[in-house]
Short mmCIF file of C-alpha atoms (C1' of nucleotides) in Angstrom, two decimals:
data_model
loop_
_atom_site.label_atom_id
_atom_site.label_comp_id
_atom_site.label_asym_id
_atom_site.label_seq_id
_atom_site.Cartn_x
_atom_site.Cartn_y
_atom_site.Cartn_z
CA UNK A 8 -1.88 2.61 -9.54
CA UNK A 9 -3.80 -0.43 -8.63
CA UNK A 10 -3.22 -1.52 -5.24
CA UNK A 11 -1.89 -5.09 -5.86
CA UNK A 12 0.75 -3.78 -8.60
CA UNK A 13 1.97 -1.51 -5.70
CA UNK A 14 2.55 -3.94 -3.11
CA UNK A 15 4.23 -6.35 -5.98
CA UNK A 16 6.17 -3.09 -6.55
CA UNK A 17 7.20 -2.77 -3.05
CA UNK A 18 7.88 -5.96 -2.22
CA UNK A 19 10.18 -6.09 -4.83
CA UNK A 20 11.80 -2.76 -3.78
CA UNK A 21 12.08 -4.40 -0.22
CA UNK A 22 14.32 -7.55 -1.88
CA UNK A 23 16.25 -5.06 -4.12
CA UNK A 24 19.57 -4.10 -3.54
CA UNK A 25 21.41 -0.80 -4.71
CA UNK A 26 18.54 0.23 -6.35
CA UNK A 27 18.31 -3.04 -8.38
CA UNK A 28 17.14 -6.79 -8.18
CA UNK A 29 19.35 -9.31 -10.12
CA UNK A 30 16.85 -12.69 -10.55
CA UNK A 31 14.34 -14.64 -12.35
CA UNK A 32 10.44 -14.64 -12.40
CA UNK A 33 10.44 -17.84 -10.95
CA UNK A 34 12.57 -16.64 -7.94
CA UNK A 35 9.87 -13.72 -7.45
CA UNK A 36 7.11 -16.27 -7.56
CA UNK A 37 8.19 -18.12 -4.93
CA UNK A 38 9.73 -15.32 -2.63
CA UNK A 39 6.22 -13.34 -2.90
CA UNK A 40 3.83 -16.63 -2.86
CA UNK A 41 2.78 -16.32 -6.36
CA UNK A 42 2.71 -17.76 -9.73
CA UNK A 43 5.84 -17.31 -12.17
CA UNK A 44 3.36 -16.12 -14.68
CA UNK A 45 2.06 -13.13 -12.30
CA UNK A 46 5.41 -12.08 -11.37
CA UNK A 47 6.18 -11.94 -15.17
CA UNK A 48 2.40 -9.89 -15.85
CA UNK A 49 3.56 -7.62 -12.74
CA UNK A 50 6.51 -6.76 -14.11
CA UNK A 51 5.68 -6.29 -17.97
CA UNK A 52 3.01 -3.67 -16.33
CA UNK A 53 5.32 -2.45 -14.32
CA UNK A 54 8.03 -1.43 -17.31
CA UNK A 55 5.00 -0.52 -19.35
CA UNK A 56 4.23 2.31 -16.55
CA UNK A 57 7.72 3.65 -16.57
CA UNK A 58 8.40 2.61 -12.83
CA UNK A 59 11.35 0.12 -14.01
CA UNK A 60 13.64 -1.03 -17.04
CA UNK A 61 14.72 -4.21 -17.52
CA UNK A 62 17.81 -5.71 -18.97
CA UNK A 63 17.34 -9.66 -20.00
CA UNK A 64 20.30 -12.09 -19.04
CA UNK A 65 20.93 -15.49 -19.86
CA UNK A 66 19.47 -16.66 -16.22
CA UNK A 67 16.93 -14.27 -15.70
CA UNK A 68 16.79 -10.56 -15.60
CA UNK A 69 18.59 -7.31 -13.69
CA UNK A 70 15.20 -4.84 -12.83
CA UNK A 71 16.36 -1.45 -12.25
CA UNK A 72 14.02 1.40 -10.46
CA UNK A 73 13.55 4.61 -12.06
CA UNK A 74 12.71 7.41 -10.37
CA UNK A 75 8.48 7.52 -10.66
CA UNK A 76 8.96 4.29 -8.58
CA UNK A 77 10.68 5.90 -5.78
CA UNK A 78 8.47 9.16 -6.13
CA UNK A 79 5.65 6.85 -6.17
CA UNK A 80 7.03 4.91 -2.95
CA UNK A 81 7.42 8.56 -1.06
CA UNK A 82 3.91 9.53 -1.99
CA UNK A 83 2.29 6.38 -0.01
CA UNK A 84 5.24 7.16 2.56
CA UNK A 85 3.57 11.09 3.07
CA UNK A 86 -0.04 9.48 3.12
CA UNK A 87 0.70 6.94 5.69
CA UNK A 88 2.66 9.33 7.59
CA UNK A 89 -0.36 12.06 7.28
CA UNK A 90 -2.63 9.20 8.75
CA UNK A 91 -0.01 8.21 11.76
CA UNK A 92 0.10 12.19 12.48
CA UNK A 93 -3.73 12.15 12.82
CA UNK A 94 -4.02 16.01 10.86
CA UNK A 95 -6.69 18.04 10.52
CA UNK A 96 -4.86 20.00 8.36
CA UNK A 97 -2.35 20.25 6.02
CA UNK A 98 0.30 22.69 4.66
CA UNK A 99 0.98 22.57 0.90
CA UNK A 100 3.55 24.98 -0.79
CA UNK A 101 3.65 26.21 -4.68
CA UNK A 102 4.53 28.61 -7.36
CA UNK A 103 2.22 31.31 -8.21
CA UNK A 104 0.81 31.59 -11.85
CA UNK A 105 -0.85 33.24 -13.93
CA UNK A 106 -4.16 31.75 -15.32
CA UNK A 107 -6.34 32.31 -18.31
CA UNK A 108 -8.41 34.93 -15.90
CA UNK A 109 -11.12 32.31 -15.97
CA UNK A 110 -11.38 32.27 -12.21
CA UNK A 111 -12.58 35.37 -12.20
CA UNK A 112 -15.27 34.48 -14.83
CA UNK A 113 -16.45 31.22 -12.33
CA UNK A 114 -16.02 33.33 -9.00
CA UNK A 115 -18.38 36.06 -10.30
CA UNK A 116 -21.35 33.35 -10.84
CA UNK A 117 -24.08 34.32 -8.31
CA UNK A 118 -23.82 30.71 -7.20
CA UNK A 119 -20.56 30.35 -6.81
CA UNK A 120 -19.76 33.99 -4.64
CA UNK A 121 -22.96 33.25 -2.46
CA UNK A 122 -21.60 29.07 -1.97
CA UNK A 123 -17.96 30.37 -0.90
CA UNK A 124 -19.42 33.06 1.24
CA UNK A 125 -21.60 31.10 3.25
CA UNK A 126 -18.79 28.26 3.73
CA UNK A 127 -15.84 31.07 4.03
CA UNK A 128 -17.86 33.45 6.02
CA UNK A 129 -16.51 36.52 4.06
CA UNK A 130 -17.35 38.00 0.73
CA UNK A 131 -14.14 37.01 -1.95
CA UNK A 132 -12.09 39.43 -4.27
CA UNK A 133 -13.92 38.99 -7.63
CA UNK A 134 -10.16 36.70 -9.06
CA UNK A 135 -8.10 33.82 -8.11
CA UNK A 136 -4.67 33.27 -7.25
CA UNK A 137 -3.41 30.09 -9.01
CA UNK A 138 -0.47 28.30 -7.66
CA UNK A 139 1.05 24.81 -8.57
CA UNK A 140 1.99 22.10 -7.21
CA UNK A 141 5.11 20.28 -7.26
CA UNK A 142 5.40 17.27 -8.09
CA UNK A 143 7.13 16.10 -4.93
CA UNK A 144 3.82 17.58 -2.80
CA UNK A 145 0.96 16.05 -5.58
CA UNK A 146 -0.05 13.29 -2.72
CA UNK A 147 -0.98 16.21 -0.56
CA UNK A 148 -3.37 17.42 -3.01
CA UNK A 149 -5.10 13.58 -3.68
CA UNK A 150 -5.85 13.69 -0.07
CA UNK A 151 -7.06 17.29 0.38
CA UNK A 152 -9.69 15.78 -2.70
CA UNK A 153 -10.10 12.85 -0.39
CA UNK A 154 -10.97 15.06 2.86
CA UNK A 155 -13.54 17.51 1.31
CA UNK A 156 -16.69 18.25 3.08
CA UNK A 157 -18.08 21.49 2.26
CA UNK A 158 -18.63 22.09 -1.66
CA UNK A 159 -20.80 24.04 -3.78
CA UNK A 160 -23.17 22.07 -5.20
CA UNK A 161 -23.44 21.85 -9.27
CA UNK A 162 -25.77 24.21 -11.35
CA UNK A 163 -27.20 25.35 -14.80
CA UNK A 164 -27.23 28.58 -16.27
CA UNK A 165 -27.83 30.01 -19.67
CA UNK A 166 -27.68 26.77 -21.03
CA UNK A 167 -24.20 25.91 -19.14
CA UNK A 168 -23.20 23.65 -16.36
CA UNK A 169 -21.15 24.62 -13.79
CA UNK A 170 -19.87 22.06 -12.04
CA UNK A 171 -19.28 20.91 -8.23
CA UNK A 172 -16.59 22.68 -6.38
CA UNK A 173 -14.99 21.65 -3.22
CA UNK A 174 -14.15 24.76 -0.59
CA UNK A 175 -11.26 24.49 2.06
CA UNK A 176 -10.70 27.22 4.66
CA UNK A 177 -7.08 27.82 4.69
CA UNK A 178 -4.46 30.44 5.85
CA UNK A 179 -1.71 32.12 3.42
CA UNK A 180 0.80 34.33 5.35
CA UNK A 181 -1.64 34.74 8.27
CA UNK A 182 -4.54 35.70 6.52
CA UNK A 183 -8.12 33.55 5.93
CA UNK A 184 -8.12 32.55 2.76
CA UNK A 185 -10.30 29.42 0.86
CA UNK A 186 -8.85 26.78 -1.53
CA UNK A 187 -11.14 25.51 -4.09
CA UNK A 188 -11.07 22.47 -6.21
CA UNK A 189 -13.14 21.75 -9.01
CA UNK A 190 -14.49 17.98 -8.61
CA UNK A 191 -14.27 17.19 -12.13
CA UNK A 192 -10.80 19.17 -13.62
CA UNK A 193 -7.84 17.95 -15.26
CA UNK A 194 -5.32 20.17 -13.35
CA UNK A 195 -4.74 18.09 -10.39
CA UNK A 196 -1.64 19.69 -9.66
CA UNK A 197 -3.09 23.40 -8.97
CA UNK A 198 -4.70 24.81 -6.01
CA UNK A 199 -6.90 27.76 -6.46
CA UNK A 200 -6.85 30.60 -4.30
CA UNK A 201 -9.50 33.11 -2.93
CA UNK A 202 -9.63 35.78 -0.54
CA UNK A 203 -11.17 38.87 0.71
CA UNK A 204 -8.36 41.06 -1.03
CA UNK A 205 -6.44 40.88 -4.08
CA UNK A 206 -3.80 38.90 -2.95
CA UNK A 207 -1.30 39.24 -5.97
CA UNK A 208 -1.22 42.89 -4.96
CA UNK A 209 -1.30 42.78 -1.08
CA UNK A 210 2.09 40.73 -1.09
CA UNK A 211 3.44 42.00 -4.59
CA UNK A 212 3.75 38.74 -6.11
CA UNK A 213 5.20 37.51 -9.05
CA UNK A 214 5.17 34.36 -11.06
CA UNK A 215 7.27 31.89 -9.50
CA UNK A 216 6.93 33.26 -6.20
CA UNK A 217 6.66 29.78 -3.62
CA UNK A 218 3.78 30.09 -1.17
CA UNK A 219 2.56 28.34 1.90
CA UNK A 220 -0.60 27.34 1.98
CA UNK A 221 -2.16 25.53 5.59
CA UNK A 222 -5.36 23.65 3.79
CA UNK A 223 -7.93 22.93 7.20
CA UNK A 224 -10.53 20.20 6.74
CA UNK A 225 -12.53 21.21 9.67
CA UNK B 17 -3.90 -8.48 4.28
CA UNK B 18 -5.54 -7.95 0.83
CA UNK B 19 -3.86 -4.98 -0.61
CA UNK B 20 -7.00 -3.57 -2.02
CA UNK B 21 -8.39 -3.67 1.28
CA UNK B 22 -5.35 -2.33 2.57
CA UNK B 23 -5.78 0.55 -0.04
CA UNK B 24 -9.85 0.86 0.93
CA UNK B 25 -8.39 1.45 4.89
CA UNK B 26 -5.96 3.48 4.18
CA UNK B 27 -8.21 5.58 1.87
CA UNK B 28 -10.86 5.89 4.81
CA UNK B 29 -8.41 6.92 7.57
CA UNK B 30 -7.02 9.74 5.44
CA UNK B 31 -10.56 10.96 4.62
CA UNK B 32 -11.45 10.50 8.48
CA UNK B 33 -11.64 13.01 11.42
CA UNK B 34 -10.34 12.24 15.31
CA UNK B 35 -9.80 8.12 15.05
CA UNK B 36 -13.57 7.97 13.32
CA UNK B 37 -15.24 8.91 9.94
CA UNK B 38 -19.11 9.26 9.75
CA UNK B 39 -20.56 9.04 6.00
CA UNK B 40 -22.87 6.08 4.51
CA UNK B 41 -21.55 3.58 2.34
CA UNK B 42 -22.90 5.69 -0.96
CA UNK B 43 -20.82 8.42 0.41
CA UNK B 44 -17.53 6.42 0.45
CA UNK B 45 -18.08 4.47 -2.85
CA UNK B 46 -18.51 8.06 -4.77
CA UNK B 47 -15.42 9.47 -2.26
CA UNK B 48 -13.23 6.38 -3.69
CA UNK B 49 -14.67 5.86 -7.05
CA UNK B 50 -16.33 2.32 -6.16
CA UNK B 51 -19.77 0.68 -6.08
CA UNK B 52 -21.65 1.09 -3.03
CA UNK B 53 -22.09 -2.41 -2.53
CA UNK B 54 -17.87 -2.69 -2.80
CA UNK B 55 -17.83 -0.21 0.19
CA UNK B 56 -19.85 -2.36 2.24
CA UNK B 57 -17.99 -5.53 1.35
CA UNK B 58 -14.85 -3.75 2.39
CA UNK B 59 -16.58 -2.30 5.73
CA UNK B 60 -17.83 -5.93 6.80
CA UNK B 61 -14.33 -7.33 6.19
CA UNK B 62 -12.98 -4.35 7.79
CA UNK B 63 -15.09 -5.11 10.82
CA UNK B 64 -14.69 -9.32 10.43
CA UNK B 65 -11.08 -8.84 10.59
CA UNK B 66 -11.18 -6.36 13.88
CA UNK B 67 -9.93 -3.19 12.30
CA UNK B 68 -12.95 -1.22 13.15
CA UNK B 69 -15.61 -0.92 14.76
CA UNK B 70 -19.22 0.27 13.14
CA UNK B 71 -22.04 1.88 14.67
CA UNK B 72 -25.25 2.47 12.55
CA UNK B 73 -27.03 5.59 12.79
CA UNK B 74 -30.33 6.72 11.09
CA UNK B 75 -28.32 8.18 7.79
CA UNK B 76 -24.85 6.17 7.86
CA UNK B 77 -22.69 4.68 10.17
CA UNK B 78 -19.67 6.01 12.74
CA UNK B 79 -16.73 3.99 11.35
CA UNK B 80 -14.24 4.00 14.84
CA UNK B 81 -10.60 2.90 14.12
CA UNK B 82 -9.19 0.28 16.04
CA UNK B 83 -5.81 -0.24 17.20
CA UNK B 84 -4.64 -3.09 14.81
CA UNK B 85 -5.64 -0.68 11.80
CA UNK B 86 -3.34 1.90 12.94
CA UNK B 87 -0.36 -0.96 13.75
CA UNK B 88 -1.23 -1.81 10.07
CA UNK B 89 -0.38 1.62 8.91
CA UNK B 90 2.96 1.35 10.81
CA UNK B 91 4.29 -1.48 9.62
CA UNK B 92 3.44 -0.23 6.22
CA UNK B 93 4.66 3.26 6.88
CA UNK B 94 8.01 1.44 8.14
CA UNK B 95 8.45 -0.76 5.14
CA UNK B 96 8.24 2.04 2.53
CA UNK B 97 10.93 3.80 4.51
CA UNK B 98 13.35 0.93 4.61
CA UNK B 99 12.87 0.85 0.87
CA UNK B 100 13.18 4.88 1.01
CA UNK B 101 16.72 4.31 2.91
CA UNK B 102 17.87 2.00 0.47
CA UNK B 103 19.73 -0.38 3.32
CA UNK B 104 21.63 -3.04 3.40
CA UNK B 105 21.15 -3.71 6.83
CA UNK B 106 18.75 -3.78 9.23
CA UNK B 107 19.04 -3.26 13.14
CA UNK B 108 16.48 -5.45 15.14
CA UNK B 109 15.77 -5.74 18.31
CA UNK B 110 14.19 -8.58 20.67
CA UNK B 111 14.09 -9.95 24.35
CA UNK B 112 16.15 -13.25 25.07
CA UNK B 113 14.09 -15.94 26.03
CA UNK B 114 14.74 -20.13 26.71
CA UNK B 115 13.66 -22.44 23.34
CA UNK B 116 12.93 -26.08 23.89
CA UNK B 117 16.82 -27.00 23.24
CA UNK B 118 15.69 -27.49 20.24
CA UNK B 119 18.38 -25.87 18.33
CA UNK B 120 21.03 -27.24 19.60
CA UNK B 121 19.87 -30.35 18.51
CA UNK B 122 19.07 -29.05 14.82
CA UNK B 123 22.43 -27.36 14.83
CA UNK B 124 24.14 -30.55 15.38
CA UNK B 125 22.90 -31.85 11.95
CA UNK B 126 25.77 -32.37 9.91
CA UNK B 127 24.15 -30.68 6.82
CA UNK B 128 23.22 -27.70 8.95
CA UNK B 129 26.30 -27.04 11.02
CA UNK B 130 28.51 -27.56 7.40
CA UNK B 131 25.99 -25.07 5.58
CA UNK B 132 26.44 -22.59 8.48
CA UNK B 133 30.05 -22.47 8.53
CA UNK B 134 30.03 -22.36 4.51
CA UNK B 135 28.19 -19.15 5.00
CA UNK B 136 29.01 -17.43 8.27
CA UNK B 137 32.71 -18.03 8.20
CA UNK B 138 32.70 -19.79 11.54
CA UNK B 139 32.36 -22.81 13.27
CA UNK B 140 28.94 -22.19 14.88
CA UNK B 141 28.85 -22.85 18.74
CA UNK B 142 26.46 -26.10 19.01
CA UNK B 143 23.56 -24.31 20.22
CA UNK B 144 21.34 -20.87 19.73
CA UNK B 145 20.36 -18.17 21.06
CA UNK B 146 16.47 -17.04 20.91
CA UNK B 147 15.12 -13.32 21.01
CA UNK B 148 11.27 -12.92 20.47
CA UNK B 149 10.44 -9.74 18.68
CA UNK B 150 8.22 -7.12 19.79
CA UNK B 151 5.18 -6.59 18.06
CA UNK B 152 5.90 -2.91 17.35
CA UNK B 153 9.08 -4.82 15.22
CA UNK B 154 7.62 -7.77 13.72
CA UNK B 155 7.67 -5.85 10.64
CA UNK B 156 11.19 -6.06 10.39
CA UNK B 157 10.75 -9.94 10.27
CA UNK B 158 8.84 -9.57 7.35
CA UNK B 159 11.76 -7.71 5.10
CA UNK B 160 14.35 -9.67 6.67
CA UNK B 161 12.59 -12.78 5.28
CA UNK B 162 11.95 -11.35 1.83
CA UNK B 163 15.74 -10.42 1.89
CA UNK B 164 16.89 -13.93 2.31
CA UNK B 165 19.31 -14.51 -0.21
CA UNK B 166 21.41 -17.32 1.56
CA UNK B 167 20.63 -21.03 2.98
CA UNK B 168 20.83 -24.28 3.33
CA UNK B 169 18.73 -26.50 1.23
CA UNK B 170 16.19 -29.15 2.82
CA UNK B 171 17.88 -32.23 3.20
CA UNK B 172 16.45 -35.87 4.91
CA UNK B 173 17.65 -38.24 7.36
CA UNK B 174 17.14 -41.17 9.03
CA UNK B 175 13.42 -40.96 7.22
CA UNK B 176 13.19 -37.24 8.84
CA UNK B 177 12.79 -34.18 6.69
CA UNK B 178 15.02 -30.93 7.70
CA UNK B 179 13.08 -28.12 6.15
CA UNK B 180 15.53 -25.02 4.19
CA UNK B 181 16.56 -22.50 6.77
CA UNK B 182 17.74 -19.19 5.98
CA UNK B 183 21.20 -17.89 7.21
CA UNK B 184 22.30 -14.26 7.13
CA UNK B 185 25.42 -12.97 8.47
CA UNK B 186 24.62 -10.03 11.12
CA UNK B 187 26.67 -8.65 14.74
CA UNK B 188 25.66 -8.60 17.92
CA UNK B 189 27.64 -6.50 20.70
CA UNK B 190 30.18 -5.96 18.06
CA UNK B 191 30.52 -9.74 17.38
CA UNK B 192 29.86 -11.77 14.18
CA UNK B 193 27.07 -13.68 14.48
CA UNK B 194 24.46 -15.43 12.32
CA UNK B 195 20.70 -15.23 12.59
CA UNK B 196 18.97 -18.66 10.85
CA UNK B 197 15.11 -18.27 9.40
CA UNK B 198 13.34 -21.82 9.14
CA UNK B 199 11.55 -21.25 5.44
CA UNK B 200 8.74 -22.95 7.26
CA UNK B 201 7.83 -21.92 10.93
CA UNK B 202 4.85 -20.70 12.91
CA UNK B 203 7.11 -19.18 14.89
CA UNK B 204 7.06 -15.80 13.09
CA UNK B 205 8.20 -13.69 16.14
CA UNK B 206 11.52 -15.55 16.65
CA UNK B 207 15.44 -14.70 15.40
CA UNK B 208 17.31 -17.54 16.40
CA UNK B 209 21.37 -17.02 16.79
CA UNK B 210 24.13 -18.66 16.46
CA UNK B 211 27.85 -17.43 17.05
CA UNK B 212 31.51 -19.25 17.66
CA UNK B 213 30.79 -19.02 21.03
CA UNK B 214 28.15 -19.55 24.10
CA UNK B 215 26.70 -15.84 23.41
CA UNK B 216 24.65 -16.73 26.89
CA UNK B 217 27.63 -17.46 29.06
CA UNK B 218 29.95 -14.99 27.22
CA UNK B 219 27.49 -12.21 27.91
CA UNK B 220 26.11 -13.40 31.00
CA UNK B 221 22.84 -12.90 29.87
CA UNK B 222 19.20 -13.85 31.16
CA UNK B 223 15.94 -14.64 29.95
CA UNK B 224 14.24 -11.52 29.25
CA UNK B 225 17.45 -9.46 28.11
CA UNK B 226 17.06 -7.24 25.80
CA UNK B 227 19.64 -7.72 22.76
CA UNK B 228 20.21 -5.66 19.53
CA UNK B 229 21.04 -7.47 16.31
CA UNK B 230 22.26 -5.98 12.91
CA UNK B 231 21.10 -8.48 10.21
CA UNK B 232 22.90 -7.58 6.84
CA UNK B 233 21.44 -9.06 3.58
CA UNK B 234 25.11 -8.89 1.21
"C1'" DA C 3 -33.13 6.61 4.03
"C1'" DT C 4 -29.85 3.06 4.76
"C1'" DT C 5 -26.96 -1.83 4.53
"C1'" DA C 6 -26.08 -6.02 2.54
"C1'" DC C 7 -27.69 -10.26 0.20
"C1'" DT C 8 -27.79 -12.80 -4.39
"C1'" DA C 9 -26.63 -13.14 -9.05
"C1'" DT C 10 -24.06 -11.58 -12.85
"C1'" DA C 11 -20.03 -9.33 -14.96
"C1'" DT C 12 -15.44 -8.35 -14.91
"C1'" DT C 13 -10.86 -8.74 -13.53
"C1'" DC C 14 -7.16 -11.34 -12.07
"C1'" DC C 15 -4.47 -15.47 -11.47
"C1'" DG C 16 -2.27 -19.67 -12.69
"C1'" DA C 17 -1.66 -24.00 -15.59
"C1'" DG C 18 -0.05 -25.24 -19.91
"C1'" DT C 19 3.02 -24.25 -23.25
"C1'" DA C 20 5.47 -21.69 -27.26
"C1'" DA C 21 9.51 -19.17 -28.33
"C1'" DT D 8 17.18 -22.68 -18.96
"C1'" DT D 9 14.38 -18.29 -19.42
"C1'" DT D 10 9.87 -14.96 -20.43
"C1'" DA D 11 5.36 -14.41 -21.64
"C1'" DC D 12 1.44 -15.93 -24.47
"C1'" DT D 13 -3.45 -18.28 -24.39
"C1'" DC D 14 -7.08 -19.95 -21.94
"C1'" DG D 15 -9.95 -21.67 -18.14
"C1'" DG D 16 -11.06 -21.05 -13.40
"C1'" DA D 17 -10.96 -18.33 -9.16
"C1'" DA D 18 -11.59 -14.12 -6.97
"C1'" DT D 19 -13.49 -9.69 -6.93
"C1'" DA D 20 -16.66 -5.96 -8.19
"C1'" DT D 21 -21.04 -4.35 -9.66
"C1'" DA D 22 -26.19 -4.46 -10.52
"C1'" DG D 23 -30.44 -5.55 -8.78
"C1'" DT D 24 -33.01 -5.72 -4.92
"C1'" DA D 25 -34.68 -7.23 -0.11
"C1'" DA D 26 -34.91 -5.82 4.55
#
DNA sequence: ATTACTATATTCCGAGTAA
DNA sequence: TTTACTCGGAATATAGTAA
């Protein structure tokens, strides 16, 4: 969300009461040092996102928060909180799942085993282990993107492009494991696993199993 | 401050490691999805504005994190958990110290002293009662003026104009008290009381005191 | 290589005003 | 009274480029 729609957004949270603000556009304008006609634009943007419903009254309006403002609220809450804490590194939890066995496809490219290799400093299980991320835990995973360093840089073969990958040393039940993200993916809410073993059958796991991940950005 | 440059230092203190990040201004406009030349706008304001401090090397900079950034983070970190408690009162705290007399003779004011009882309940004691807030609290300030629901309209007299002054009800040591906002003051740092009685002689208290007060925003 | 200036493009805001 | 549209101007971001 665009940075001056969240701090109209949590402003406006701030003024609330009960989970609701009972007032006019005009009454926003001048509490928050802007126009009538931005507080209206703010808001209309604001329903239009889902983040709160509005009921219309004869003097002005009742806004009500729905929950994607609150999860939204907690997010920025985790981030600033990560900052104040000063971490270099982060523990993420999710459920196991099964993929479409492509990650054993990508992990077998040449490029790819030698890239996580050299970063993870052992030779990985020729498979991931795919686990997602709850919603409640997705800021985590916007700033492990934020703190990558060490990736595998993009290449071409047979005619295909593989694409960028970021690597994370990590730990999962004591052992060294990497985390991978793709740079370009539209699964922002999974976290790829690889280690030296097959993990799945080292700790017998089953869809749905929750696991602890500690993501290091050393 | 800006929120988008808010957003652009809270964005480079997450990707950051040990109070500093090291990177070029390419680096961070590809990290955050922004021109190059936007990253170094947002650095030299960064810098103008005394959140950090730069040093250039050969390939990039050492970005160093000042204190005021992380104060920043704070007072953000604190707002989005007031909204996160949902409360309808806030506990604030702040060291006694002597005004001008000033208030007593604002206080006086026939509009003032009828629009205090109207909304406290009482019969205010004709004089207040300052506490400056600590910096670490000042935040506080900030939602308690947003909150402000009640107050006494701006009024003129004898060719002077009395400005609209905030009133919310709150307690000190278990007592009902009022704390009064001016809509208009430099004084940003300041929660002036007033109560039925001489709070100063009741409590025997000196300059320097420290005093707890629970403002409530019903 | 960098950073950052200048000029242009885009986005955002607010005045006027309709509904 | 409201809210929210259109439109012009301000603020902000990007492109080009100098240092």
């Amino acid at each position: 969300m665009n940075p001056n729609l969240f701090d109209f957004l949590k402003k406006l949270m701030i003024v609330s009461n009960n989970g609701s603000y009972r007032g006019s556009t005009l009454e926003l304008s001048k509490l928050f040092g802007i126009s009538q006609q931005a507080a209206s634009l703010n808001l209309i943007n604001l329903e239009k996102e889902g983040f709160i419903k509005r009921v219309r009254e004869r003097n002005g309006q009742i806004i009500y928060f729905l929950e994607p403002a609150y999860e939204l609220i907690y997010e920025e809450f985790n981030s600033l909180n990560f900052i104040l804490n000063r971490q270099d590194k982060l523990d993420i939890s999710g459920k196991v799942f099964s993929g479409l066995g492509e990650g054993k496809y990508y992990i077998s490219q040449e490029n790819y085993k030698n890239g996580l290799k050299a970063i993870l400093g052992f030779e990985p299980f020729l498979g991931t282990l795919n686990i997602r991320i709850s919603k409640k835990e997705l800021y985590k995973m916007e700033i492990i993107r934020l703190k990558g360093r060490k990736y595998i840089p993009p290449f071409e073969k047979d005619g295909r492009v593989f694409g960028k990958v970021y690597v994370y040393n990590a730990e999962l039940k004591g052992e060294k494991i990497g985390t991978i993200i793709p740079e370009r993916t539209h699964y922002t809410d999974v976290l790829e696993i690889v280690a030296k073993d097959n993990l799945r059958q080292k700790f017998n796991l089953k869809d749905g199993d929750v696991l602890e991940v500690t993501v290091r950005f050393d």
